[in-house]
CSV table of C-alpha atoms and ligand atoms in Angstrom, one decimal:
chain,number,residue,atom,x,y,z
A,12,UNK,CA,-125.5,-23.7,-23.7
A,13,UNK,CA,-128.0,-21.5,-22.2
A,14,UNK,CA,-127.2,-18.9,-19.4
A,15,UNK,CA,-128.0,-21.2,-16.4
A,16,UNK,CA,-126.1,-24.5,-17.6
A,17,UNK,CA,-123.0,-22.0,-18.2
A,18,UNK,CA,-123.4,-20.2,-14.8
A,19,UNK,CA,-123.7,-23.7,-12.8
A,20,UNK,CA,-120.5,-25.0,-15.1
A,21,UNK,CA,-118.6,-22.3,-13.4
A,22,UNK,CA,-117.5,-23.4,-9.7
A,23,UNK,CA,-116.1,-19.9,-9.4
A,24,UNK,CA,-119.5,-17.8,-9.6
A,25,UNK,CA,-121.3,-20.6,-7.2
A,26,UNK,CA,-119.1,-19.3,-4.5
A,27,UNK,CA,-120.0,-15.6,-4.8
A,28,UNK,CA,-122.5,-14.6,-1.8
A,29,UNK,CA,-123.7,-16.6,0.9
A,30,UNK,CA,-120.5,-14.9,3.1
A,31,UNK,CA,-120.4,-15.6,7.0
A,32,UNK,CA,-120.8,-13.1,9.7
A,33,UNK,CA,-118.2,-12.8,12.4
A,34,UNK,CA,-118.3,-10.8,15.7
A,35,UNK,CA,-115.8,-8.5,16.3
A,36,UNK,CA,-114.9,-9.3,20.1
A,37,UNK,CA,-112.9,-6.4,20.9
A,38,UNK,CA,-115.4,-3.5,20.2
A,39,UNK,CA,-117.9,-5.4,21.3
A,40,UNK,CA,-116.6,-5.8,24.7
A,41,UNK,CA,-115.8,-2.2,24.8
A,42,UNK,CA,-119.2,-0.9,23.7
A,43,UNK,CA,-121.3,-4.0,25.6
A,44,UNK,CA,-123.0,-4.2,22.6
A,45,UNK,CA,-122.6,-7.3,20.0
A,46,UNK,CA,-120.7,-5.8,17.0
A,47,UNK,CA,-120.5,-7.8,13.9
A,48,UNK,CA,-119.2,-7.9,10.1
A,49,UNK,CA,-120.6,-9.7,7.1
A,50,UNK,CA,-117.5,-10.9,5.7
A,51,UNK,CA,-117.7,-10.2,1.8
A,52,UNK,CA,-113.8,-10.1,1.8
A,53,UNK,CA,-114.5,-13.8,1.7
A,54,UNK,CA,-116.1,-13.5,-2.0
A,55,UNK,CA,-113.7,-15.2,-4.4
A,56,UNK,CA,-112.4,-11.7,-6.1
A,57,UNK,CA,-112.0,-10.9,-2.3
A,58,UNK,CA,-114.4,-7.9,-2.2
A,59,UNK,CA,-118.4,-7.1,-2.1
A,60,UNK,CA,-118.0,-6.2,-5.4
A,61,UNK,CA,-117.8,-9.7,-6.7
A,62,UNK,CA,-121.8,-9.3,-6.3
A,63,UNK,CA,-122.8,-6.4,-8.5
A,64,UNK,CA,-120.4,-7.8,-11.0
A,65,UNK,CA,-121.9,-11.2,-11.2
A,66,UNK,CA,-125.6,-9.7,-11.3
A,67,UNK,CA,-124.8,-6.9,-13.6
A,68,UNK,CA,-123.5,-9.5,-16.3
A,69,UNK,CA,-126.0,-12.0,-15.4
A,70,UNK,CA,-128.8,-9.4,-16.4
A,71,UNK,CA,-127.1,-7.9,-19.1
A,72,UNK,CA,-126.4,-11.5,-20.9
A,73,UNK,CA,-130.2,-12.6,-19.9
A,74,UNK,CA,-131.8,-9.0,-21.2
A,75,UNK,CA,-129.0,-9.4,-25.0
A,76,UNK,CA,-127.5,-6.4,-24.3
A,77,UNK,CA,-124.1,-8.4,-23.5
A,78,UNK,CA,-123.5,-11.0,-26.4
A,79,UNK,CA,-120.8,-13.7,-26.9
A,80,UNK,CA,-117.4,-11.9,-28.2
A,81,UNK,CA,-118.2,-8.5,-26.8
A,82,UNK,CA,-115.9,-7.0,-24.2
A,83,UNK,CA,-117.1,-5.8,-20.8
A,84,UNK,CA,-115.6,-2.1,-20.3
A,85,UNK,CA,-116.0,-0.2,-16.8
A,86,UNK,CA,-114.5,2.8,-14.7
A,87,UNK,CA,-113.9,1.7,-11.1
A,88,UNK,CA,-111.6,2.6,-8.2
A,89,UNK,CA,-110.4,-1.2,-8.9
A,90,UNK,CA,-112.9,-3.7,-7.0
A,91,UNK,CA,-115.8,-4.0,-9.1
A,92,UNK,CA,-113.3,-4.2,-12.0
A,93,UNK,CA,-111.8,-7.4,-10.2
A,94,UNK,CA,-115.5,-8.6,-9.8
A,95,UNK,CA,-116.3,-8.2,-14.0
A,96,UNK,CA,-112.6,-9.6,-14.4
A,97,UNK,CA,-113.3,-13.0,-12.7
A,98,UNK,CA,-116.9,-13.4,-14.0
A,99,UNK,CA,-115.6,-12.3,-17.5
A,100,UNK,CA,-112.6,-14.8,-17.1
A,101,UNK,CA,-115.3,-17.5,-15.9
A,102,UNK,CA,-118.1,-16.8,-18.9
A,103,UNK,CA,-115.6,-16.0,-21.4
A,104,UNK,CA,-115.6,-12.3,-22.0
A,105,UNK,CA,-112.6,-9.7,-22.1
A,106,UNK,CA,-112.4,-7.1,-19.6
A,107,UNK,CA,-111.0,-3.8,-19.6
A,108,UNK,CA,-111.1,-1.7,-16.5
A,109,UNK,CA,-110.5,2.1,-16.4
A,110,UNK,CA,-109.2,3.1,-12.8
A,111,UNK,CA,-107.6,6.6,-11.6
A,112,UNK,CA,-104.1,6.6,-10.4
A,113,UNK,CA,-103.0,5.9,-7.0
A,114,UNK,CA,-105.3,2.9,-6.4
A,115,UNK,CA,-103.4,0.3,-4.1
A,116,UNK,CA,-101.0,-1.7,-6.2
A,117,UNK,CA,-102.3,-4.9,-4.6
A,118,UNK,CA,-105.7,-4.7,-6.9
A,119,UNK,CA,-103.5,-3.8,-10.1
A,120,UNK,CA,-101.9,-7.1,-9.5
A,121,UNK,CA,-104.9,-9.3,-8.9
A,122,UNK,CA,-106.9,-7.6,-12.0
A,123,UNK,CA,-103.6,-8.7,-14.1
A,124,UNK,CA,-104.2,-12.2,-12.7
A,125,UNK,CA,-107.9,-12.2,-14.1
A,126,UNK,CA,-106.6,-11.2,-17.4
A,127,UNK,CA,-108.2,-7.9,-17.4
A,128,UNK,CA,-106.8,-4.8,-19.4
A,129,UNK,CA,-106.3,-1.7,-17.5
A,130,UNK,CA,-106.4,1.9,-18.6
A,131,UNK,CA,-105.1,3.9,-15.8
A,132,UNK,CA,-106.5,8.1,-16.0
A,133,UNK,CA,-105.3,10.6,-13.6
A,134,UNK,CA,-106.8,11.3,-10.4
A,135,UNK,CA,-108.6,14.3,-11.2
A,136,UNK,CA,-111.8,15.9,-9.9
A,137,UNK,CA,-114.8,15.0,-11.7
A,138,UNK,CA,-115.5,18.1,-13.4
A,139,UNK,CA,-112.3,17.0,-15.7
A,140,UNK,CA,-112.7,14.8,-19.1
A,141,UNK,CA,-109.8,12.9,-17.9
A,142,UNK,CA,-111.9,11.4,-14.8
A,143,UNK,CA,-112.0,7.8,-14.6
A,144,UNK,CA,-115.6,7.4,-14.9
A,145,UNK,CA,-116.0,9.8,-18.0
A,146,UNK,CA,-113.3,7.7,-19.8
A,147,UNK,CA,-114.9,4.3,-18.8
A,148,UNK,CA,-118.2,6.0,-20.5
A,149,UNK,CA,-116.3,7.2,-23.6
A,150,UNK,CA,-114.4,3.7,-24.2
A,151,UNK,CA,-117.8,1.8,-23.3
A,152,UNK,CA,-119.8,3.3,-25.6
A,153,UNK,CA,-116.7,3.7,-28.6
A,154,UNK,CA,-117.7,0.1,-30.1
A,155,UNK,CA,-120.9,-1.9,-30.6
A,156,UNK,CA,-118.5,-5.0,-29.4
A,157,UNK,CA,-118.0,-3.3,-25.8
A,158,UNK,CA,-120.8,-3.4,-22.8
A,159,UNK,CA,-120.5,-0.6,-20.3
A,160,UNK,CA,-121.4,-1.7,-17.1
A,161,UNK,CA,-122.1,1.6,-15.3
A,162,UNK,CA,-122.2,0.3,-11.8
A,163,UNK,CA,-123.0,4.0,-10.9
A,164,UNK,CA,-126.4,4.1,-12.6
A,165,UNK,CA,-127.1,0.5,-13.3
A,166,UNK,CA,-129.9,-0.7,-11.2
A,167,UNK,CA,-128.8,-4.6,-11.1
A,168,UNK,CA,-126.0,-3.0,-9.0
A,169,UNK,CA,-128.0,-2.3,-6.0
A,170,UNK,CA,-130.5,-5.0,-6.7
A,171,UNK,CA,-127.5,-7.7,-6.2
A,172,UNK,CA,-127.8,-6.2,-2.7
A,173,UNK,CA,-131.5,-5.9,-2.2
A,174,UNK,CA,-132.0,-9.3,-3.5
A,175,UNK,CA,-128.7,-11.1,-2.3
A,176,UNK,CA,-126.5,-9.7,0.5
A,177,UNK,CA,-129.4,-7.9,2.9
A,178,UNK,CA,-132.1,-11.0,3.0
A,179,UNK,CA,-128.9,-13.4,3.8
A,180,UNK,CA,-127.9,-10.6,6.4
A,181,UNK,CA,-131.6,-10.7,7.7
A,182,UNK,CA,-131.9,-14.1,7.7
A,183,UNK,CA,-128.4,-15.1,9.8
A,184,UNK,CA,-129.2,-12.3,12.2
A,185,UNK,CA,-132.9,-13.8,12.6
A,186,UNK,CA,-134.0,-10.3,12.1
A,187,UNK,CA,-132.6,-8.9,15.1
A,188,UNK,CA,-130.5,-5.9,14.0
A,189,UNK,CA,-130.9,-2.4,15.7
A,190,UNK,CA,-128.4,-0.8,13.3
A,191,UNK,CA,-126.8,-1.2,9.9
A,192,UNK,CA,-123.6,0.7,9.1
A,193,UNK,CA,-122.8,1.1,5.8
A,194,UNK,CA,-120.1,3.3,3.9
A,195,UNK,CA,-121.3,4.3,0.1
A,196,UNK,CA,-118.9,4.5,-2.9
A,197,UNK,CA,-121.2,4.0,-6.2
A,198,UNK,CA,-124.0,3.7,-3.4
A,199,UNK,CA,-125.1,0.2,-4.4
A,200,UNK,CA,-124.4,-1.4,-1.3
A,201,UNK,CA,-126.1,1.2,0.9
A,202,UNK,CA,-129.1,1.5,-1.7
A,203,UNK,CA,-129.8,-2.1,-1.4
A,204,UNK,CA,-129.2,-2.7,1.8
A,205,UNK,CA,-131.1,0.3,3.3
A,206,UNK,CA,-134.1,-0.5,1.1
A,207,UNK,CA,-134.3,-4.0,2.4
A,208,UNK,CA,-133.9,-3.5,6.3
A,209,UNK,CA,-136.4,-0.6,6.3
A,210,UNK,CA,-139.0,-2.9,4.4
A,211,UNK,CA,-138.5,-5.3,7.3
A,212,UNK,CA,-138.3,-3.0,10.0
A,213,UNK,CA,-138.1,0.8,9.8
A,214,UNK,CA,-136.6,0.8,13.3
A,215,UNK,CA,-133.2,-0.3,12.1
A,216,UNK,CA,-131.2,2.4,12.0
A,217,UNK,CA,-129.1,3.3,9.1
A,218,UNK,CA,-126.0,5.0,9.6
A,219,UNK,CA,-123.4,6.0,6.4
A,220,UNK,CA,-120.2,6.8,7.6
A,221,UNK,CA,-118.2,9.0,4.9
A,222,UNK,CA,-114.4,9.7,4.2
A,223,UNK,CA,-112.8,12.8,3.9
A,224,UNK,CA,-113.3,14.8,0.7
A,225,UNK,CA,-116.7,13.3,0.0
A,226,UNK,CA,-120.0,14.9,-0.6
A,227,UNK,CA,-122.2,11.9,0.2
A,228,UNK,CA,-123.0,13.7,4.1
A,229,UNK,CA,-123.6,17.2,2.4
A,230,UNK,CA,-126.2,15.7,-0.4
A,231,UNK,CA,-127.8,14.2,2.4
A,232,UNK,CA,-128.1,17.2,4.7
A,233,UNK,CA,-128.6,19.6,1.9
A,234,UNK,CA,-129.5,17.6,-1.1
A,235,UNK,CA,-126.2,19.1,-2.8
A,236,UNK,CA,-123.0,17.2,-3.2
A,237,UNK,CA,-120.5,19.9,-1.4
A,238,UNK,CA,-116.6,18.8,-1.1
A,239,UNK,CA,-113.5,20.4,-0.1
A,240,UNK,CA,-112.0,17.6,-1.9
A,241,UNK,CA,-109.5,16.9,0.6
A,242,UNK,CA,-107.2,13.8,0.2
A,243,UNK,CA,-108.6,10.3,2.0
A,244,UNK,CA,-106.7,7.0,1.8
A,245,UNK,CA,-109.7,5.0,1.4
A,246,UNK,CA,-110.8,3.5,-2.0
A,247,UNK,CA,-113.9,2.7,-3.5
A,248,UNK,CA,-116.1,4.9,-1.1
A,249,UNK,CA,-117.0,8.5,-1.1
A,250,UNK,CA,-118.1,10.4,-3.8
A,251,UNK,CA,-118.7,14.1,-4.9
A,252,UNK,CA,-121.9,13.8,-7.4
A,253,UNK,CA,-125.3,12.1,-7.8
A,254,UNK,CA,-125.4,8.9,-9.1
A,255,UNK,CA,-128.7,7.0,-9.5
A,256,UNK,CA,-128.1,4.2,-6.5
A,257,UNK,CA,-128.5,7.3,-4.0
A,258,UNK,CA,-132.3,7.5,-5.1
A,259,UNK,CA,-132.9,4.0,-2.9
A,260,UNK,CA,-130.5,5.0,0.1
A,261,UNK,CA,-132.6,5.5,3.1
A,262,UNK,CA,-130.1,6.7,5.7
A,263,UNK,CA,-131.0,8.1,9.4
A,264,UNK,CA,-127.5,9.4,9.9
A,265,UNK,CA,-124.3,10.3,8.0
A,266,UNK,CA,-121.1,11.5,9.1
A,267,UNK,CA,-117.1,12.1,7.8
A,268,UNK,CA,-114.7,9.8,9.9
A,269,UNK,CA,-111.1,11.5,9.6
A,270,UNK,CA,-108.1,8.9,7.7
A,271,UNK,CA,-106.4,9.4,11.1
A,272,UNK,CA,-109.5,7.9,13.2
A,273,UNK,CA,-109.3,5.0,11.2
A,274,UNK,CA,-105.9,4.5,11.3
A,275,UNK,CA,-105.6,4.7,14.9
A,276,UNK,CA,-108.7,2.0,15.3
A,277,UNK,CA,-106.8,-0.4,12.6
A,278,UNK,CA,-103.9,-0.5,15.0
A,279,UNK,CA,-105.8,-1.2,17.8
A,280,UNK,CA,-107.7,-3.8,16.1
A,281,UNK,CA,-104.7,-6.0,14.8
A,282,UNK,CA,-103.1,-5.5,18.4
A,283,UNK,CA,-106.4,-6.9,20.3
A,284,UNK,CA,-107.5,-9.3,18.0
A,285,UNK,CA,-105.2,-9.9,15.0
A,286,UNK,CA,-107.9,-8.2,12.9
A,287,UNK,CA,-106.8,-6.7,9.3
A,288,UNK,CA,-109.3,-5.3,6.8
A,289,UNK,CA,-109.4,-2.9,3.6
A,290,UNK,CA,-109.8,0.7,4.3
A,291,UNK,CA,-113.2,1.2,3.7
A,292,UNK,CA,-114.3,-1.6,5.9
A,293,UNK,CA,-112.3,0.0,8.7
A,294,UNK,CA,-114.5,2.7,8.0
A,295,UNK,CA,-117.4,0.9,8.2
A,296,UNK,CA,-116.2,-0.4,11.7
A,297,UNK,CA,-115.5,3.1,12.8
A,298,UNK,CA,-119.3,3.6,12.1
A,299,UNK,CA,-120.4,0.6,14.0
A,300,UNK,CA,-117.9,1.3,16.9
A,301,UNK,CA,-119.6,4.9,17.1
A,302,UNK,CA,-123.1,3.7,16.7
A,303,UNK,CA,-123.0,1.0,19.3
A,304,UNK,CA,-121.4,3.5,21.6
A,305,UNK,CA,-123.9,6.1,21.0
A,306,UNK,CA,-126.8,3.5,21.0
A,307,UNK,CA,-125.8,2.0,24.1
A,308,UNK,CA,-125.3,-1.5,25.9
A,309,UNK,CA,-127.2,-4.5,24.4
A,310,UNK,CA,-127.9,-3.4,21.0
A,311,UNK,CA,-126.9,-5.5,17.6
A,312,UNK,CA,-124.7,-3.3,15.3
A,313,UNK,CA,-123.8,-4.9,11.9
A,314,UNK,CA,-121.6,-3.6,8.9
A,315,UNK,CA,-119.2,-5.0,6.2
A,316,UNK,CA,-115.8,-6.2,5.5
A,317,UNK,CA,-115.6,-4.9,2.1
A,318,UNK,CA,-112.4,-6.3,1.5
A,319,UNK,CA,-109.4,-7.5,3.4
A,320,UNK,CA,-106.3,-6.4,4.8
A,321,UNK,CA,-104.1,-7.7,1.7
A,322,UNK,CA,-105.5,-4.9,-0.1
A,323,UNK,CA,-104.4,-1.8,2.3
A,324,UNK,CA,-100.6,-3.7,2.7
A,325,UNK,CA,-99.2,-0.7,0.9
A,326,UNK,CA,-101.3,1.9,2.5
A,327,UNK,CA,-103.1,1.7,5.4
A,328,UNK,CA,-100.6,-0.8,7.5
A,329,UNK,CA,-97.6,0.4,5.6
A,330,UNK,CA,-95.4,2.8,7.9
A,331,UNK,CA,-93.9,4.4,5.5
A,332,UNK,CA,-97.2,5.4,3.6
A,333,UNK,CA,-98.3,6.8,7.0
A,334,UNK,CA,-95.2,8.7,7.7
A,335,UNK,CA,-95.7,10.2,4.3
A,336,UNK,CA,-99.4,11.1,5.0
A,337,UNK,CA,-98.9,12.6,8.4
A,338,UNK,CA,-101.0,9.5,9.9
A,339,UNK,CA,-100.0,8.7,13.3
A,340,UNK,CA,-99.8,4.9,13.9
A,341,UNK,CA,-99.4,5.0,17.6
A,342,UNK,CA,-101.4,2.2,19.3
A,343,UNK,CA,-103.6,3.8,21.9
A,344,UNK,CA,-105.0,2.4,25.1
A,345,UNK,CA,-108.8,1.3,25.6
A,346,UNK,CA,-109.8,4.4,27.3
A,347,UNK,CA,-108.2,6.6,24.5
A,348,UNK,CA,-109.9,4.6,21.6
A,349,UNK,CA,-113.3,4.7,23.2
A,350,UNK,CA,-112.9,8.8,23.6
A,351,UNK,CA,-112.0,9.0,20.1
A,352,UNK,CA,-115.1,7.5,18.8
A,353,UNK,CA,-117.7,8.3,21.2
A,354,UNK,CA,-118.5,12.0,19.7
A,355,UNK,CA,-119.1,12.6,16.0
B,518,PLP,C1,-113.5,-1.8,-0.9
B,518,PLP,C2,-114.7,-1.1,-1.1
B,518,PLP,N1,-115.4,-1.0,-0.1
B,518,PLP,C3,-116.9,-0.4,-0.5
B,518,PLP,C4,-117.3,-0.1,-1.9
B,518,PLP,C5,-118.7,0.9,-1.6
B,518,PLP,O1,-119.5,0.1,-2.3
B,518,PLP,P1,-120.5,0.5,-3.3
B,518,PLP,O2,-120.1,0.5,-4.5
B,518,PLP,O3,-121.7,-0.5,-3.1
B,518,PLP,O4,-121.3,2.0,-2.7
B,518,PLP,C6,-116.5,-0.2,-2.9
B,518,PLP,C7,-116.9,0.2,-4.1
B,518,PLP,O5,-116.4,-0.1,-4.9
B,518,PLP,C8,-115.2,-0.8,-2.6
B,518,PLP,O6,-114.4,-1.1,-3.7
């Protein structure tokens, strides 16, 4: 069976992408802007990472580097692993996922559901050889029967967004976009989306909100990744080293948003409109809220729901976790929420 026929024969892979866009009513009202989220949590694996997983695998099969019977290997914070696991399962490839300790237990369960083998590494800085990326690379290159996906440097990661996510978004918004807010981990989404948007209209503002401990903001300002390595509850976003995808990111603004601010916004949104989401999505929405407040009424700001609230049950929505991390889950009134997000 050729690749095209095989892809068509698997229903699951047909429903990756073409995700809907939702207006976030409470924050739109507070800012006088229209704030939208592209609901990438509605991909079958529950995250935006299904897109690069599918595109990287399809291109690897098409170019002949991934052959029948081989095993897909990747170092990941979990969601790329889930995307690869479901694509691998659908197309008949085994998948080995290397991920650091401390990732949400929800991801482990989904990975096992799709039959992936998990290798856990210690959560250590990049300089340490036990870092999940380095272990993933070592395992991925240890056998001719393994194909290492390498989302961090594989251009098919960013191309999945340049060719899919971004044009869908631009079309569904009728090109009426004033700002796009996109946090970066591997940088694939930010690269593909920012490149596409700037090609359509260079006035579309691209904002990259960054979690605590990440070196991305320093990289954009100074060309160097520097980090204080402080803890963040977010997963999949923030990085302390250069990877190829960063070559393509065209950003206008980057700033750090604290876990405390994300927690306060999460509690507000759940109360006001029953909206729950993953922690990187909250980072995106926090950036969109700030951007709307800064740009002033009448603007259209869009961002991504990268994964849903079910991936954050054990962390951002868990009172015991908040207590342990000294995060305050108190519901703040409108005025205080606006004050919190006005200036940074
Ligand atoms: C939940 C979530 N959000 C955002 C990202 C960042 O996306 P990208 O790798 O395209 O920068 C990831 C990456 O793994 C993720 O898992």
